[in-house]
Coordinates of C-alpha atoms and ligand atoms in Angstrom, one line a residue:
X1 CA -81.4 49.8 155.5
X2 CA -81.0 51.5 158.8
X3 CA -77.9 53.7 159.2
X4 CA -76.3 54.4 162.5
X5 CA -75.4 58.1 162.4
X6 CA -73.9 58.4 165.8
X7 CA -70.4 59.9 166.2
X8 CA -68.1 60.8 169.0
X9 CA -66.7 64.3 169.3
X10 CA -64.5 65.3 172.3
X11 CA -65.6 62.1 174.0
X12 CA -69.2 63.2 173.7
X13 CA -71.7 60.9 172.0
X14 CA -73.6 62.8 169.3
X15 CA -76.7 61.3 167.7
X16 CA -75.4 62.4 164.3
X17 CA -72.5 64.7 163.1
X18 CA -74.4 68.0 162.5
X19 CA -73.6 70.6 165.1
X20 CA -74.7 74.3 165.3
X21 CA -71.5 76.4 165.2
X22 CA -71.1 79.6 167.2
X23 CA -73.3 82.3 165.7
X24 CA -76.1 84.6 166.8
X25 CA -78.4 81.6 166.3
X26 CA -76.9 79.9 169.4
X27 CA -77.0 83.1 171.5
X28 CA -80.4 82.7 173.3
X29 CA -82.2 79.9 175.0
X30 CA -85.2 80.3 172.7
X31 CA -83.1 80.0 169.6
X32 CA -81.2 77.1 171.1
X33 CA -84.4 75.3 171.8
X34 CA -85.5 75.8 168.2
X35 CA -82.2 74.3 167.0
X36 CA -82.6 71.3 169.3
X37 CA -86.2 70.8 168.1
X38 CA -84.9 70.9 164.5
X39 CA -82.7 68.0 165.4
X40 CA -79.2 69.5 165.9
X41 CA -76.8 67.0 167.6
X42 CA -74.9 69.6 169.7
X43 CA -74.6 73.4 170.0
X44 CA -71.6 75.7 170.3
X45 CA -72.5 79.0 172.0
X46 CA -71.3 82.3 170.6
X47 CA -67.9 83.3 172.0
X48 CA -67.1 85.1 175.2
X49 CA -64.2 87.3 174.2
X50 CA -61.1 87.8 176.2
X51 CA -61.8 91.6 175.9
X52 CA -65.2 91.2 177.6
X53 CA -63.6 89.4 180.5
X54 CA -60.9 92.0 181.1
X55 CA -63.2 94.9 180.5
X56 CA -66.6 93.9 181.8
X57 CA -67.3 97.3 183.0
X58 CA -66.6 98.9 179.6
X59 CA -69.6 100.3 177.9
X60 CA -70.6 98.4 174.7
X61 CA -69.4 101.3 172.6
X62 CA -65.9 101.2 173.9
X63 CA -65.9 97.4 173.7
X64 CA -66.7 97.6 170.0
X65 CA -63.8 100.0 169.3
X66 CA -61.3 98.1 171.4
X67 CA -62.3 94.8 169.9
X68 CA -62.2 96.2 166.4
X69 CA -58.6 97.4 167.0
X70 CA -57.4 94.1 168.4
X71 CA -58.8 91.5 166.1
X72 CA -60.2 91.8 162.6
X73 CA -62.5 88.9 163.1
X74 CA -63.8 90.4 166.4
X75 CA -64.6 93.5 164.5
X76 CA -66.8 91.4 162.2
X77 CA -68.5 89.8 165.1
X78 CA -69.0 92.8 167.3
X79 CA -71.9 94.4 165.3
X80 CA -73.7 91.1 166.0
X81 CA -73.1 91.5 169.7
X82 CA -76.3 93.3 170.4
X83 CA -77.7 89.8 170.0
X84 CA -75.1 88.4 172.2
X85 CA -74.9 88.4 176.0
X86 CA -72.0 90.6 176.9
X87 CA -70.0 90.0 180.0
X88 CA -69.0 86.8 181.8
X89 CA -72.0 86.7 184.3
X90 CA -74.6 86.8 181.5
X91 CA -72.5 84.2 179.6
X92 CA -72.3 81.9 182.5
X93 CA -76.1 82.3 182.9
X94 CA -76.6 81.4 179.3
X95 CA -74.6 78.2 179.8
X96 CA -76.7 77.3 182.9
X97 CA -80.0 78.1 181.2
X98 CA -79.0 76.3 178.0
X99 CA -78.0 73.2 180.0
X100 CA -81.4 73.2 181.8
X101 CA -83.3 73.6 178.6
X102 CA -81.5 71.2 176.3
X103 CA -80.6 67.6 176.3
X104 CA -77.9 67.8 173.5
X105 CA -74.4 68.7 174.5
X106 CA -73.7 72.4 175.1
X107 CA -70.2 73.6 174.1
X108 CA -69.2 77.1 175.4
X109 CA -66.8 79.2 173.3
X110 CA -64.0 81.4 174.5
X111 CA -62.3 83.7 172.1
X112 CA -58.9 85.0 173.0
X113 CA -55.3 85.6 171.9
X114 CA -53.1 85.9 175.0
X115 CA -52.3 83.3 177.7
X116 CA -53.0 84.8 181.1
X117 CA -55.3 85.4 184.0
X118 CA -58.5 85.7 181.9
X119 CA -58.3 82.0 181.1
X120 CA -59.4 81.1 184.6
X121 CA -62.9 81.8 183.4
X122 CA -62.7 78.3 181.9
X123 CA -63.3 76.9 185.4
X124 CA -66.5 78.9 185.9
X125 CA -67.6 77.8 182.4
X126 CA -67.1 74.2 183.6
X127 CA -69.0 74.9 186.8
X128 CA -71.8 76.5 184.9
X129 CA -72.4 73.1 183.3
X130 CA -70.8 73.3 179.8
X131 CA -70.0 69.9 178.4
X132 CA -66.9 71.2 176.6
X133 CA -65.1 74.4 175.7
X134 CA -64.2 75.6 172.2
X135 CA -61.3 77.9 172.4
X136 CA -61.2 80.2 169.4
X137 CA -57.6 81.5 169.1
X138 CA -57.7 84.6 167.0
X139 CA -54.4 86.3 166.6
X140 CA -53.1 88.1 163.6
X141 CA -49.3 88.3 163.6
X142 CA -49.2 91.8 162.2
X143 CA -46.0 92.9 163.9
X144 CA -42.8 92.6 161.8
X145 CA -41.1 91.6 165.1
X146 CA -43.4 88.5 165.6
X147 CA -41.6 85.4 164.6
X148 CA -43.5 82.3 163.6
X149 CA -41.9 80.3 166.4
X150 CA -43.1 82.9 169.0
X151 CA -46.6 83.0 167.5
X152 CA -46.9 79.2 167.6
X153 CA -45.6 79.1 171.2
X154 CA -48.3 81.7 172.1
X155 CA -51.0 79.4 170.8
X156 CA -49.6 76.4 172.7
X157 CA -49.3 78.5 175.9
X158 CA -52.8 79.7 175.5
X159 CA -54.2 76.2 175.1
X160 CA -52.2 75.0 178.1
X161 CA -53.4 78.0 180.1
X162 CA -57.1 77.2 179.4
X163 CA -56.8 73.4 179.8
X164 CA -55.1 73.6 183.2
X165 CA -58.3 75.1 184.7
X166 CA -60.7 72.4 183.6
X167 CA -61.5 68.7 183.4
X168 CA -64.0 69.1 180.5
X169 CA -62.6 68.7 177.0
X170 CA -61.3 71.7 175.2
X171 CA -61.3 72.0 171.4
X172 CA -59.2 74.6 169.7
X173 CA -60.5 76.6 166.7
X174 CA -57.7 77.9 164.6
X175 CA -57.1 79.5 161.3
X176 CA -55.1 77.5 158.6
X177 CA -52.3 80.1 158.3
X178 CA -49.4 78.2 159.8
X179 CA -46.2 77.3 157.9
X180 CA -46.5 73.8 159.3
X181 CA -50.2 73.1 160.0
X182 CA -49.8 69.4 160.7
X183 CA -47.1 69.9 163.2
X184 CA -49.0 72.8 164.8
X185 CA -52.1 70.6 165.1
X186 CA -50.0 68.0 166.9
X187 CA -48.6 70.6 169.3
X188 CA -52.0 71.9 170.1
X189 CA -53.1 68.3 170.9
X190 CA -50.0 67.9 173.0
X191 CA -50.8 71.1 174.9
X192 CA -54.1 69.5 176.0
X193 CA -56.6 70.1 173.2
X194 CA -59.0 67.2 172.9
X195 CA -60.1 68.4 169.5
X196 CA -59.5 70.8 166.7
X197 CA -62.1 72.9 164.9
X198 CA -60.9 73.5 161.4
X199 CA -61.0 76.3 160.4
X200 CA -61.5 79.8 161.9
X201 CA -62.4 82.2 159.1
X202 CA -60.3 85.3 159.2
X203 CA -62.8 87.9 158.2
X204 CA -60.9 90.3 155.9
X205 CA -61.7 94.0 156.2
X206 CA -62.7 95.8 153.1
X207 CA -62.3 99.4 151.8
X208 CA -65.5 101.3 151.3
X209 CA -64.7 103.5 148.3
X210 CA -67.6 105.9 148.9
X211 CA -66.5 106.9 152.4
X212 CA -62.8 106.0 152.0
X213 CA -63.0 103.9 155.1
X214 CA -61.8 100.5 156.1
X215 CA -64.9 98.6 157.0
X216 CA -65.5 95.2 158.6
X217 CA -66.8 92.8 156.1
X218 CA -68.8 89.7 157.1
X219 CA -69.7 87.5 154.2
X220 CA -71.4 84.2 154.8
X221 CA -69.7 81.2 153.3
X222 CA -70.5 79.1 150.3
X223 CA -69.7 75.4 149.6
X224 CA -66.6 76.6 147.7
X225 CA -64.9 77.2 151.1
X226 CA -65.3 73.6 152.2
X227 CA -62.2 72.2 150.6
X228 CA -59.7 73.9 152.9
X229 CA -61.1 72.0 155.9
X230 CA -61.6 69.0 153.7
X231 CA -57.9 68.8 152.8
X232 CA -56.6 69.3 156.3
X233 CA -59.0 67.0 158.0
X234 CA -58.1 64.3 155.5
X235 CA -54.4 64.9 156.2
X236 CA -54.7 65.0 160.0
X237 CA -57.2 62.1 160.4
X238 CA -55.3 59.3 162.2
X239 CA -52.2 61.3 162.6
X240 CA -53.0 63.3 165.8
X241 CA -54.7 62.3 169.0
X242 CA -57.6 64.7 168.8
X243 CA -61.2 64.9 167.5
X244 CA -61.6 66.8 164.3
X245 CA -64.6 69.2 163.6
X246 CA -65.1 70.8 160.3
X247 CA -66.4 74.4 160.1
X248 CA -66.6 76.6 157.0
X249 CA -68.7 76.0 153.9
X250 CA -70.9 73.1 154.8
X251 CA -74.3 73.8 153.2
X252 CA -75.5 70.6 151.6
X253 CA -75.7 66.9 152.4
X254 CA -72.9 66.3 149.9
X255 CA -70.7 68.8 151.8
X256 CA -71.3 66.9 155.0
X257 CA -70.7 63.5 153.4
X258 CA -67.4 64.7 151.9
X259 CA -66.1 66.0 155.3
X260 CA -67.1 62.7 156.9
X261 CA -65.3 60.7 154.3
X262 CA -62.2 62.9 154.8
X263 CA -62.4 62.1 158.5
X264 CA -64.4 64.8 160.3
X265 CA -66.0 63.6 163.6
X266 CA -68.6 66.3 163.2
X267 CA -69.6 69.1 160.9
X268 CA -70.5 72.5 162.2
X269 CA -72.8 75.0 160.6
X270 CA -73.4 78.7 160.9
X271 CA -74.0 80.3 157.4
X272 CA -76.4 77.6 156.2
X273 CA -78.5 77.8 159.3
X274 CA -78.5 81.6 159.3
X275 CA -79.7 81.6 155.7
X276 CA -82.0 78.6 155.6
X277 CA -83.1 78.4 159.3
X278 CA -82.9 75.5 161.8
X279 CA -85.1 73.2 159.8
X280 CA -82.2 72.8 157.4
X281 CA -80.6 70.4 159.9
X282 CA -83.3 67.9 159.1
X283 CA -82.7 68.2 155.3
X284 CA -79.0 67.5 155.9
X285 CA -79.5 64.6 158.2
X286 CA -82.0 63.0 155.9
X287 CA -79.8 63.6 152.9
X288 CA -76.7 62.1 154.6
X289 CA -78.8 59.1 155.7
X290 CA -80.2 58.5 152.3
X291 CA -76.9 58.6 150.5
X292 CA -75.3 56.3 153.1
X293 CA -78.2 53.8 152.8
X294 CA -77.9 53.8 149.0
X295 CA -74.1 53.1 149.2
X296 CA -74.7 50.5 151.9
X297 CA -72.8 52.2 154.6
X298 CA -74.2 50.9 157.9
X299 CA -72.7 53.6 160.2
X300 CA -70.9 57.0 160.2
X301 CA -68.2 55.2 162.2
X302 CA -67.6 52.8 159.2
X303 CA -67.6 55.6 156.7
X304 CA -65.6 58.2 158.6
X305 CA -62.2 58.8 157.3
X306 CA -62.4 56.2 154.5
X307 CA -61.1 58.8 152.1
X308 CA -58.6 60.4 154.5
X309 CA -55.0 60.7 153.3
X310 CA -54.0 57.5 155.2
X311 CA -56.9 55.5 153.7
X312 CA -57.5 56.7 150.2
X313 CA -55.9 55.0 147.2
X314 CA -54.2 58.2 146.0
X315 CA -52.6 60.0 149.1
X316 CA -50.8 62.4 146.7
X317 CA -54.2 63.9 145.8
X318 CA -54.0 65.9 149.1
X319 CA -50.6 67.3 148.4
X320 CA -48.5 69.0 145.8
X321 CA -49.3 66.5 143.0
X322 CA -52.9 67.6 143.2
X323 CA -51.9 71.2 142.4
X324 CA -50.0 70.1 139.3
X325 CA -52.9 67.9 138.2
X326 CA -55.4 70.7 138.8
X327 CA -53.4 73.2 136.8
X328 CA -52.9 70.8 133.9
X329 CA -56.5 69.8 133.8
X330 CA -57.7 73.4 133.2
X331 CA -59.1 74.2 129.8
X332 CA -60.2 77.4 128.2
X333 CA -61.3 78.2 124.7
X334 CA -58.8 81.1 124.7
X335 CA -55.8 79.0 125.4
Ligands
LIG1 C1 -72.7 86.2 162.3 C2 -71.6 85.2 162.7 C3 -71.2 85.2 164.0 C4 -70.2 84.3 164.5 N1 -69.8 84.3 165.8 C5 -68.8 83.5 166.2 C6 -68.4 83.4 167.5 O1 -68.9 84.1 168.4 N2 -67.4 82.6 167.8 C7 -66.8 81.8 166.9 O2 -65.9 81.0 167.2 N3 -67.2 81.8 165.6 C8 -68.2 82.6 165.2 N4 -68.6 82.6 163.9 C9 -68.0 81.6 163.0 C10 -68.9 80.4 162.8 O3 -69.0 79.7 164.0 C11 -68.3 79.5 161.7 O4 -67.0 78.9 162.2 C12 -68.0 80.2 160.4 O5 -69.1 81.0 160.0 C13 -67.8 79.2 159.3 O6 -68.8 78.3 159.2 P1 -70.0 78.4 158.1 O7 -69.4 78.3 156.7 O8 -71.0 77.3 158.4 O9 -70.6 79.8 158.3 C14 -69.6 83.4 163.5 C15 -70.1 83.5 162.2 C16 -71.1 84.3 161.8 C17 -71.5 84.3 160.4

């Protein structure tokens, strides 16, 4: 049985739902070509950081220190940045070169935390040929004076600040730590986001006991992380007017299938491609196709969201009731 794997994400038609997430693997044209040859449906370039735009002239060393102070995730990414193209000019060139070399959609990524002048780079990103922009909003509300209302407004203003510069779609990659995630998702869509990428991983710093230092700590994901995005995609599917991409913990065909059943429009991969290489895309696509054919699904469109909260027979399973059930079901020989 033939299965139609096509899906729409941010208004772009993808041949199937597997997308290469922002990582060092998407940071050079050679590597991007390998990903396309391996069958990936779209690519997200590594982020251009707000700090790089404001401080293009800074030496890389200073950039590392500055970035590490501002954002814990950035501190995790910066060691990788020797592989990244630093500075807007090189980034815009990467977009242009990637567009020339690839036929799959190229999504550029901006990583920032303040609404302001730097967001006008979005226009140049569009002019360089990007098919869409992924805006990674990375902000840790560490000040005791920051209220949740003010932090949320900052996200909304930032999204509006980027979207006002472009006609191409903008997806917003956010962390899950909002008191009212569903409402926040709706507000981001209202501010102009065409899609949400769920979720940004906050890389938590660690303490190195040997050196008594606080050290950045980048650990690749495992499939155990998947369920955070799974739950929220299932809850949001059909409730907000935006595409939904899953990122975080997708490693196997089963992981991808679960996210599609929950309602993801596409599934983004970084850790699994970094550990298994681009050829893993083929394994995932074939695995998804085989499962769907066996279950007599004719298309991703037909299957997508069929276990979202709105469609599944037990909507409570995504909320508090699930917590109670999970605790009650736990058994141990010592209890
Ligand atoms: C080494 C590395 C570099 C990354 N760089 C970026 C980046 O530049 N921008 C971004 O938005 N996400 C970045 N990410 C996050 C990934 O795109 C992805 O969202 C995250 O790793 C979760 O997906 P996974 O479980 O498939 O790894 C990076 C991840 C890794 C492991």
